[in-house]
Short mmCIF file of C-alpha atoms in Angstrom, two decimals:
data_model
loop_
_atom_site.label_atom_id
_atom_site.label_comp_id
_atom_site.label_asym_id
_atom_site.label_seq_id
_atom_site.Cartn_x
_atom_site.Cartn_y
_atom_site.Cartn_z
CA MET A 1 201.49 81.06 55.04
CA ARG A 2 199.28 79.56 52.48
CA GLU A 3 200.13 79.44 48.73
CA LYS A 4 196.29 79.08 47.79
CA PRO A 5 194.14 81.78 47.94
CA PRO A 6 191.54 82.40 50.68
CA LYS A 7 188.12 81.28 50.52
CA ILE A 8 185.59 84.37 52.04
CA VAL A 9 181.99 83.53 52.72
CA VAL A 10 179.70 86.82 53.44
CA ILE A 11 177.07 86.01 55.11
CA GLY A 12 174.31 88.89 54.37
CA ALA A 13 176.05 89.78 51.20
CA GLY A 14 172.86 91.72 50.25
CA SER A 15 173.23 94.04 53.23
CA ALA A 16 172.90 97.78 51.60
CA ILE A 17 174.68 99.17 54.52
CA PHE A 18 177.62 96.41 54.36
CA GLY A 19 177.78 94.30 51.28
CA LEU A 20 178.59 97.10 48.61
CA GLY A 21 181.41 98.36 50.57
CA ALA A 22 182.67 94.71 51.44
CA LEU A 23 182.91 93.63 47.65
CA SER A 24 184.67 97.05 46.42
CA THR A 25 187.33 96.48 49.00
CA ILE A 26 187.73 92.51 48.46
CA LEU A 27 187.57 93.22 44.91
CA GLN A 28 190.12 95.55 44.42
CA HIS A 29 192.67 94.39 46.97
CA PRO A 30 195.86 93.14 44.91
CA ALA A 31 196.29 90.12 47.84
CA MET A 32 192.57 89.07 46.96
CA ARG A 33 193.37 88.11 43.28
CA GLY A 34 192.73 84.37 42.85
CA ALA A 35 190.37 84.03 46.05
CA GLN A 36 187.03 82.43 46.09
CA LEU A 37 184.02 84.69 47.25
CA ALA A 38 181.32 83.00 48.23
CA LEU A 39 177.96 85.13 49.00
CA CYS A 40 175.05 84.45 50.95
CA ASP A 41 171.54 85.95 51.65
CA ILE A 42 168.14 84.88 52.32
CA ASN A 43 166.85 87.38 49.99
CA ALA A 44 167.05 85.75 46.59
CA ASP A 45 166.48 88.67 44.57
CA GLY A 46 168.85 90.95 46.42
CA LEU A 47 171.20 88.15 46.38
CA ARG A 48 170.91 87.93 42.56
CA VAL A 49 171.87 91.68 42.02
CA ILE A 50 174.98 91.61 44.39
CA HIS A 51 176.02 88.65 42.52
CA GLN A 52 176.18 90.46 39.08
CA LEU A 53 176.96 93.31 40.66
CA ALA A 54 180.12 91.46 41.98
CA GLU A 55 180.88 89.84 38.54
CA LYS A 56 180.98 93.51 36.65
CA MET A 57 183.46 94.61 39.29
CA ASN A 58 185.37 91.68 39.05
CA GLN A 59 185.47 91.98 35.07
CA ALA A 60 185.93 95.58 35.32
CA TRP A 61 188.46 95.49 37.69
CA ASP A 62 190.60 92.56 36.35
CA ALA A 63 190.55 90.91 39.92
CA ASP A 64 190.47 87.38 39.10
CA VAL A 65 188.13 86.03 42.03
CA GLY A 66 185.99 83.20 41.78
CA ILE A 67 182.62 84.31 42.75
CA SER A 68 179.29 81.80 43.51
CA SER A 69 176.55 82.56 45.80
CA SER A 70 173.43 80.69 47.35
CA THR A 71 170.53 81.58 49.53
CA GLU A 72 171.61 78.36 51.96
CA ARG A 73 174.75 79.11 53.82
CA ARG A 74 175.71 75.16 54.20
CA ASP A 75 176.30 75.09 50.31
CA LEU A 76 179.18 77.56 50.57
CA LEU A 77 180.74 77.10 54.08
CA PRO A 78 182.49 73.92 53.02
CA ASP A 79 186.60 74.87 53.09
CA ALA A 80 186.02 78.17 54.07
CA ASP A 81 188.93 80.36 55.59
CA PHE A 82 187.48 83.81 56.27
CA VAL A 83 183.34 83.73 57.09
CA LEU A 84 182.24 87.43 57.19
CA VAL A 85 178.94 88.00 58.97
CA SER A 86 177.03 91.26 58.54
CA ILE A 87 173.01 89.92 59.36
CA GLN A 88 169.89 91.26 60.84
CA VAL A 89 166.98 89.27 61.81
CA GLY A 90 163.60 91.71 61.42
CA GLN A 91 163.62 94.45 59.29
CA ARG A 92 166.25 96.66 60.49
CA GLU A 93 164.86 100.03 61.14
CA ASP A 94 161.25 98.22 61.71
CA VAL A 95 162.39 96.46 64.88
CA TRP A 96 165.01 99.32 65.92
CA GLU A 97 162.35 101.53 66.27
CA LEU A 98 160.27 99.08 68.57
CA ASP A 99 162.86 98.14 70.95
CA TRP A 100 162.99 102.11 71.53
CA ARG A 101 159.02 102.40 71.52
CA ILE A 102 158.14 99.47 73.93
CA PRO A 103 160.23 100.52 77.02
CA LEU A 104 158.98 104.05 76.39
CA ARG A 105 155.05 102.47 77.22
CA HIS A 106 156.60 101.61 80.51
CA GLY A 107 158.31 104.79 81.09
CA VAL A 108 161.81 104.02 79.83
CA ARG A 109 163.01 106.55 77.37
CA GLN A 110 165.94 105.15 76.11
CA PRO A 111 168.76 107.52 74.27
CA TYR A 112 169.21 105.24 71.36
CA ALA A 113 168.17 101.79 71.73
CA GLU A 114 170.68 99.71 69.99
CA ASN A 115 173.70 98.32 72.05
CA GLY A 116 172.21 98.90 75.53
CA GLY A 117 169.11 99.60 77.55
CA PRO A 118 166.16 97.23 77.89
CA GLY A 119 165.47 97.42 73.97
CA SER A 120 168.93 96.04 73.19
CA PHE A 121 168.07 92.79 74.74
CA ALA A 122 165.92 92.09 72.24
CA HIS A 123 168.46 92.96 69.94
CA THR A 124 170.44 90.66 71.15
CA ALA A 125 167.79 87.95 71.51
CA ARG A 126 166.69 88.00 67.89
CA ASN A 127 170.33 87.69 66.06
CA LEU A 128 171.78 85.31 68.57
CA PRO A 129 170.21 82.17 67.49
CA LEU A 130 171.13 83.06 63.77
CA ILE A 131 174.86 83.90 64.77
CA MET A 132 174.94 80.39 66.68
CA ALA A 133 173.51 78.51 64.18
CA ILE A 134 176.22 79.94 61.63
CA ALA A 135 178.88 79.06 64.05
CA ARG A 136 177.52 75.55 64.38
CA ASP A 137 177.44 75.10 60.71
CA MET A 138 181.03 76.43 60.77
CA GLU A 139 182.38 74.00 63.44
CA GLU A 140 181.04 71.27 60.67
CA LEU A 141 181.81 72.50 57.61
CA CYS A 142 185.20 74.90 58.32
CA PRO A 143 186.07 74.54 61.82
CA GLU A 144 189.32 76.29 61.20
CA ALA A 145 187.94 79.37 59.53
CA TRP A 146 187.57 82.80 61.12
CA TYR A 147 184.32 83.97 62.03
CA LEU A 148 184.35 87.75 61.30
CA ASN A 149 181.44 89.56 63.17
CA LEU A 150 180.06 92.72 62.06
CA VAL A 151 176.72 92.12 63.82
CA ASN A 152 175.36 94.42 66.48
CA PRO A 153 175.43 94.26 69.61
CA LEU A 154 179.21 93.67 69.03
CA ILE A 155 180.09 92.60 72.49
CA ARG A 156 177.14 90.39 72.93
CA LEU A 157 177.17 88.31 69.75
CA THR A 158 180.99 88.17 70.00
CA THR A 159 180.46 86.75 73.26
CA ALA A 160 178.36 83.94 72.44
CA VAL A 161 180.04 82.69 69.64
CA HIS A 162 183.18 82.82 71.89
CA ARG A 163 181.53 81.25 74.77
CA TYR A 164 179.10 78.65 73.27
CA SER A 165 181.30 77.31 70.25
CA LYS A 166 184.81 76.29 69.13
CA ILE A 167 184.96 78.67 66.61
CA LYS A 168 187.77 81.25 66.59
CA VAL A 169 185.80 85.09 66.52
CA VAL A 170 186.88 88.51 66.14
CA GLY A 171 184.56 91.26 66.44
CA LEU A 172 184.89 94.11 63.99
CA CYS A 173 183.59 97.86 64.21
CA HIS A 174 184.71 100.77 62.75
CA GLN A 175 183.84 103.27 65.88
CA LEU A 176 187.30 104.76 66.36
CA LEU A 177 186.72 106.72 63.30
CA TRP A 178 184.12 108.71 65.51
CA GLY A 179 187.11 109.98 67.59
CA TYR A 180 189.15 111.10 64.82
CA ALA A 181 186.49 113.12 63.47
CA MET A 182 185.87 114.64 67.34
CA ALA A 183 189.59 115.20 67.85
CA ALA A 184 189.76 116.66 64.41
CA THR A 185 187.10 118.84 65.05
CA VAL A 186 188.56 120.40 68.01
CA LEU A 187 192.20 120.81 66.57
CA ALA A 188 190.87 121.65 63.17
CA ASP A 189 193.06 124.67 62.70
CA ARG A 190 196.25 123.07 63.20
CA TRP A 191 195.95 121.42 59.72
CA ASP A 192 193.37 123.72 57.99
CA ILE A 193 190.72 121.12 58.30
CA GLN A 194 187.51 122.24 57.14
CA VAL A 195 184.87 121.58 59.64
CA PRO A 196 181.13 122.34 58.49
CA GLU A 197 179.32 124.96 60.58
CA GLY A 198 177.28 123.12 63.67
CA PHE A 199 179.28 119.94 62.99
CA HIS A 200 178.47 116.69 65.05
CA VAL A 201 179.11 113.12 64.60
CA HIS A 202 175.62 111.76 65.06
CA THR A 203 175.52 108.29 63.04
CA ASP A 204 172.76 109.24 61.20
CA ALA A 205 171.85 108.92 57.07
CA SER A 206 171.72 112.87 56.63
CA ASN A 207 174.96 113.60 58.28
CA ILE A 208 176.91 110.61 57.20
CA GLN A 209 178.55 112.67 54.31
CA ALA A 210 179.69 115.67 56.26
CA PHE A 211 181.03 112.97 58.88
CA LEU A 212 183.28 111.33 56.44
CA ALA A 213 184.55 114.25 54.91
CA VAL A 214 185.89 115.54 58.43
CA ALA A 215 186.88 111.74 59.43
CA ARG A 216 189.10 111.34 56.38
CA GLN A 217 190.99 114.45 57.05
CA ALA A 218 191.68 112.95 60.82
CA LEU A 219 193.15 110.15 59.51
CA ARG A 220 195.68 111.77 57.51
CA HIS A 221 197.10 114.10 60.65
CA LEU A 222 196.16 112.28 63.73
CA GLU A 223 197.44 108.79 65.10
CA ILE A 224 194.70 107.81 67.98
CA LYS A 225 195.62 104.77 70.22
CA ALA A 226 192.10 104.08 72.00
CA ALA A 227 190.68 100.81 74.01
CA GLY A 228 187.81 99.64 76.25
CA ILE A 229 185.06 97.92 75.10
CA ASN A 230 182.92 98.24 71.54
CA HIS A 231 181.12 101.67 71.32
CA PHE A 232 182.71 102.99 74.65
CA SER A 233 186.27 103.15 74.21
CA TRP A 234 189.00 105.74 75.47
CA VAL A 235 191.90 107.29 74.43
CA TYR A 236 194.96 106.46 75.34
CA GLU A 237 197.25 108.44 73.09
CA ILE A 238 196.49 110.76 70.40
CA ARG A 239 199.64 112.43 68.26
CA ASP A 240 200.47 114.22 65.25
CA LYS A 241 200.69 111.55 62.33
CA HIS A 242 203.18 113.87 60.90
CA THR A 243 205.96 114.76 63.90
CA GLY A 244 204.89 112.24 66.75
CA GLU A 245 203.77 115.55 68.86
CA ASP A 246 201.55 114.36 71.84
CA LEU A 247 198.39 116.41 71.04
CA TYR A 248 196.90 114.96 74.50
CA PRO A 249 197.20 118.20 76.66
CA GLU A 250 196.31 120.93 73.64
CA LEU A 251 192.93 118.59 72.82
CA ARG A 252 192.00 118.50 76.72
CA GLN A 253 192.44 122.52 77.17
CA ARG A 254 190.44 123.44 73.79
CA TRP A 255 187.60 121.34 74.26
CA LEU A 256 187.22 121.63 77.59
CA LYS A 257 187.65 125.11 77.87
CA ASP A 258 187.66 127.02 74.76
CA PHE A 259 185.25 124.84 72.50
CA ARG A 260 181.44 125.41 71.47
CA ALA A 261 179.62 124.06 74.26
CA ASP A 262 176.85 122.27 71.90
CA PHE A 263 179.80 120.14 70.38
CA GLU A 264 179.31 116.52 71.65
CA PRO A 265 178.28 117.87 74.92
CA LEU A 266 178.24 114.76 76.82
CA SER A 267 181.67 113.44 75.40
CA ARG A 268 182.87 116.38 76.89
CA GLU A 269 181.31 116.51 80.10
CA ILE A 270 182.32 112.43 80.82
CA PHE A 271 186.01 113.48 79.57
CA ALA A 272 186.05 116.07 82.14
CA ILE A 273 185.17 114.19 84.68
CA TYR A 274 187.16 110.87 83.85
CA GLY A 275 189.90 112.51 82.51
CA LEU A 276 190.16 110.43 79.51
CA MET A 277 188.63 111.36 75.80
CA PRO A 278 185.86 108.74 74.86
CA THR A 279 185.91 108.08 71.46
CA ALA A 280 182.10 106.85 70.34
CA GLY A 281 180.38 110.09 70.08
CA ASP A 282 177.20 110.99 72.24
CA SER A 283 174.59 108.72 70.55
CA HIS A 284 176.62 105.81 70.97
CA MET A 285 178.59 106.71 73.92
CA CYS A 286 175.62 107.41 75.96
CA GLU A 287 174.13 103.96 75.71
CA TYR A 288 176.34 102.66 78.31
CA LEU A 289 175.54 105.30 81.00
CA PRO A 290 173.22 105.13 83.88
CA TRP A 291 172.40 108.89 83.58
CA VAL A 292 170.57 109.28 80.39
CA SER A 293 167.14 108.75 80.73
CA ASP A 294 165.58 110.13 83.80
CA LEU A 295 162.27 111.50 82.87
CA LEU A 296 162.47 114.20 85.47
CA HIS A 297 165.79 115.71 84.20
CA LYS A 298 165.27 114.80 80.43
CA PRO A 299 169.15 114.42 79.99
CA TRP A 300 168.39 114.04 76.31
CA GLU A 301 167.76 117.85 75.81
CA LYS A 302 170.55 118.80 78.05
CA TYR A 303 173.06 117.02 76.13
CA HIS A 304 171.25 117.22 72.63
CA LEU A 305 171.13 113.14 72.52
CA LYS A 306 169.87 112.60 69.19
CA LEU A 307 167.69 109.10 68.23
CA GLN A 308 168.72 107.11 64.94
CA ASN A 309 166.94 108.90 61.91
CA TRP A 310 164.69 105.79 60.64
CA ASP A 311 163.08 106.98 57.89
CA GLY A 312 167.03 108.32 56.93
CA ASN A 313 168.22 105.01 57.13
CA ARG A 314 165.62 103.65 55.30
CA ALA A 315 166.09 105.91 52.48
CA ARG A 316 169.93 105.14 52.51
CA ARG A 317 169.37 101.44 51.80
CA ALA A 318 166.74 102.25 49.41
CA HIS A 319 169.48 104.62 47.42
CA ARG A 320 172.27 102.04 47.67
CA ARG A 321 169.92 99.08 46.72
CA LYS A 322 169.08 101.36 43.45
CA LEU A 323 172.96 102.01 42.76
CA ALA A 324 173.50 98.13 42.81
CA ARG A 325 170.64 97.77 40.35
CA ASP A 326 171.80 100.52 38.36
CA ILE A 327 175.26 99.46 37.85
CA VAL A 328 174.18 95.81 37.09
CA ALA A 329 171.89 97.25 34.36
CA GLY A 330 174.48 99.41 32.93
CA ARG A 331 172.77 102.87 33.80
CA ALA A 332 175.85 103.65 36.32
CA ASP A 333 179.57 102.90 35.95
CA VAL A 334 180.70 100.24 38.11
CA ASP A 335 184.01 102.57 38.75
CA ASP A 336 180.99 104.88 41.08
CA LEU A 337 182.20 102.19 43.45
CA ARG A 338 186.11 102.23 43.54
CA GLU A 339 185.89 105.57 46.00
CA LEU A 340 183.57 104.20 49.20
CA GLY A 341 183.50 107.95 50.43
CA ARG A 342 180.92 109.11 47.38
CA HIS A 343 178.18 106.83 48.41
CA GLY A 344 178.87 107.46 52.50
CA MET A 345 180.30 103.75 52.83
CA LEU A 346 183.22 103.36 54.88
CA ASP A 347 186.16 100.91 54.60
CA GLU A 348 186.18 98.19 57.27
CA GLY A 349 189.56 96.84 56.39
CA ILE A 350 188.37 93.66 55.86
CA PRO A 351 190.84 92.66 52.86
CA GLU A 352 194.19 93.70 54.78
CA MET A 353 193.03 91.72 57.71
CA ILE A 354 192.20 88.69 55.26
CA GLU A 355 195.79 88.93 53.92
CA ALA A 356 197.64 89.31 56.93
CA VAL A 357 196.10 86.18 58.54
CA HIS A 358 196.30 83.94 55.32
CA TYR A 359 199.47 84.79 54.09
CA ASP A 360 200.88 85.71 57.10
CA ARG A 361 201.82 89.33 56.53
CA SER A 362 202.17 91.24 59.43
CA HIS A 363 199.28 94.31 60.01
CA ARG A 364 198.32 96.34 62.60
CA HIS A 365 194.77 97.43 63.27
CA GLN A 366 193.39 99.97 65.61
CA GLN A 367 190.03 98.06 66.88
CA LEU A 368 189.88 94.34 67.19
CA ASN A 369 187.35 92.56 69.93
CA LEU A 370 188.65 89.98 71.36
CA PRO A 371 188.56 87.80 74.67
CA ASN A 372 190.60 90.17 77.62
CA ARG A 373 194.05 88.00 77.95
CA GLY A 374 195.67 90.60 79.78
CA THR A 375 194.99 92.91 77.58
CA ILE A 376 193.31 95.31 79.94
CA PRO A 377 194.36 94.35 83.37
CA ASN A 378 191.67 95.58 85.12
CA LEU A 379 188.68 94.62 83.22
CA PRO A 380 187.34 90.64 83.39
CA GLU A 381 189.59 87.91 82.25
CA GLY A 382 188.07 86.77 78.92
CA ALA A 383 185.49 89.45 78.80
CA ILE A 384 185.16 91.02 75.03
CA VAL A 385 187.30 93.69 75.13
CA GLU A 386 188.38 96.33 72.15
CA ALA A 387 192.01 97.34 71.72
CA PRO A 388 194.36 97.74 68.97
CA GLY A 389 195.99 94.85 67.88
CA LEU A 390 198.27 92.76 65.88
CA ILE A 391 196.88 90.41 62.78
CA ASP A 392 199.12 87.93 61.07
CA GLY A 393 199.54 83.86 60.19
CA GLY A 394 198.48 83.32 64.04
CA GLY A 395 195.66 85.12 63.75
CA PHE A 396 194.29 88.41 65.56
CA ARG A 397 196.17 89.48 68.81
CA CYS A 398 194.97 92.64 70.89
CA GLU A 399 198.21 94.67 71.91
CA ARG A 400 198.42 94.96 75.96
CA MET A 401 197.38 98.11 77.51
CA PRO A 402 197.67 100.11 80.92
CA PRO A 403 194.75 99.86 82.97
CA LEU A 404 191.92 102.01 82.80
CA PRO A 405 190.94 104.51 85.07
CA ASN A 406 189.34 103.02 88.08
CA GLY A 407 185.93 104.82 87.21
CA ILE A 408 186.15 104.41 83.60
CA ALA A 409 186.97 100.61 84.74
CA GLU A 410 184.18 100.37 86.65
CA LEU A 411 181.46 101.76 84.01
CA CYS A 412 183.12 99.14 81.52
CA ARG A 413 182.83 96.12 84.20
CA ARG A 414 179.29 97.01 84.98
CA GLU A 415 178.35 96.86 80.73
CA LEU A 416 180.67 93.58 80.48
CA ALA A 417 178.71 91.76 83.36
CA LEU A 418 175.26 93.04 82.09
CA SER A 419 176.21 91.46 78.44
CA GLU A 420 177.21 88.37 80.15
CA LEU A 421 173.63 87.89 81.46
CA TYR A 422 172.05 89.26 78.38
CA VAL A 423 174.11 86.72 76.54
CA GLU A 424 173.14 83.71 78.48
CA ALA A 425 169.47 84.57 78.94
CA ALA A 426 169.12 84.86 75.18
CA PHE A 427 171.06 81.98 74.96
CA ARG A 428 169.05 79.84 77.09
CA GLY A 429 165.52 81.23 76.28
CA ASP A 430 165.43 82.22 80.07
CA ARG A 431 162.92 84.71 80.99
CA ASP A 432 163.73 84.67 84.74
CA LEU A 433 167.43 85.34 83.83
CA ALA A 434 166.11 87.61 81.40
CA LEU A 435 164.15 89.55 83.86
CA GLY A 436 167.07 89.31 86.25
CA ALA A 437 169.43 90.97 83.64
CA LEU A 438 167.08 93.31 82.62
CA LEU A 439 166.60 94.72 86.01
CA LEU A 440 170.62 95.32 86.31
CA ASP A 441 170.30 97.45 83.36
CA PRO A 442 170.92 101.09 84.61
CA MET A 443 167.96 102.75 82.47
CA VAL A 444 165.34 100.28 84.23
CA THR A 445 164.54 101.30 88.00
CA ASP A 446 161.22 99.58 88.68
CA ILE A 447 160.60 96.00 89.05
CA ASP A 448 156.90 96.04 87.54
CA SER A 449 158.12 98.30 84.57
CA GLY A 450 161.04 95.98 84.16
CA ARG A 451 158.63 92.82 83.88
CA ALA A 452 156.51 94.76 81.79
CA ILE A 453 159.12 95.82 79.45
CA LEU A 454 160.28 92.19 78.98
CA ASP A 455 156.60 90.68 78.66
CA ASP A 456 156.05 93.38 75.61
CA LEU A 457 159.21 92.47 73.98
CA LEU A 458 158.76 88.84 73.89
CA GLU A 459 155.47 89.17 72.76
CA GLU A 460 156.27 91.65 69.97
CA PHE A 461 159.11 89.79 68.65
CA ALA A 462 157.96 86.04 69.04
CA GLU A 463 158.28 84.80 65.60
CA TYR A 464 162.22 85.87 65.99
CA LEU A 465 162.80 84.30 69.49
CA PRO A 466 162.58 80.53 68.89
CA GLN A 467 164.35 80.15 72.13
CA PHE A 468 162.08 81.39 74.36
CA GLY A 469 159.11 79.32 72.68
#
């Protein structure tokens, strides 16, 4: 346990999606009192606003946190204890839409194009050089710090830091919340949970308020234990939080037999076939499946798979940037950011994790992405898996879980093997290795199409892919 408060560096502090929520939770948490908070972003104007906003929170909430900022991360990293990374190379919605449209030119219709499918190779390759540059700077300037990675594709980028650096890294994600919302929707009448008509859990700007309203109620009544890989985890246990009652039999009966057919239909189908409930919701889970991109059968229509609404996300970012500016200018009350849910923001649990490690106070967290050290015995040793775990002065450790059912384990193994190849190709800038990896992606079924997709992705994003130069 350390007596000196922690130094926390936030890289990507100007992020409209992550930054405001992270600052709010850190500056409200009693154990962060006296901490040093160093904010970094390459957008000088956005960083200036975020720094001013942090100072307003600090004063209004009497947090007694020392705040600094710089567009140069090396100015901030010396003596850091924790480095939170939430960055994106390229304009988020612009490059994401191209990740989807470029493979479509060659007959590959991805269901989402963020963490799986050929477009996700470009997503990995764009972010990986910066992710690794941060790790290299940490090796020099704060070698004992924890790297808290919140950047997608989470499995791949966490793998890269773990494999190619000496830095301690953990991947963090809130996707289990979607599992809570789905289960609560099916079991809503047990606790009189209010679920909007036609409710679904798609991660879209227009749906986030409705989603959060259900998810918050779910957290009050349910306790879920799940594990697997990021955006592809599986419910091992689900219980009534008040009584401890096992709710799995009731959930299975209701969802598979009695519930409305249009509610996350792909998740229901996979649940019925493989026996465990997937937690991520259709739009994320589908990215790792081989049955979602066939042009003849159009499974995106059969399962109502929804693409991301890029314009909606642009509007959401603009709203949050305006909120930050309004608070700084005195047009809005800083206390508006005390309750994140009112602005569709998620609490990642960051200060609780930092407190646990820095002050050696035991804390359980439901989703940690760490190398598999017997955590899930029938997944590859050393691969990044997701499981509940314990956090304390010894760091982050996943709980040991029973084996996954064989069918689910094989789906996970395939994605982990593909991720390893994508990471190596993106790290080395190796076109041949990249093509070989792309042809193992379940959405690519033709060699010439795979080669054409790779050529177009490398050409379109050349400015972000120096390793392929």
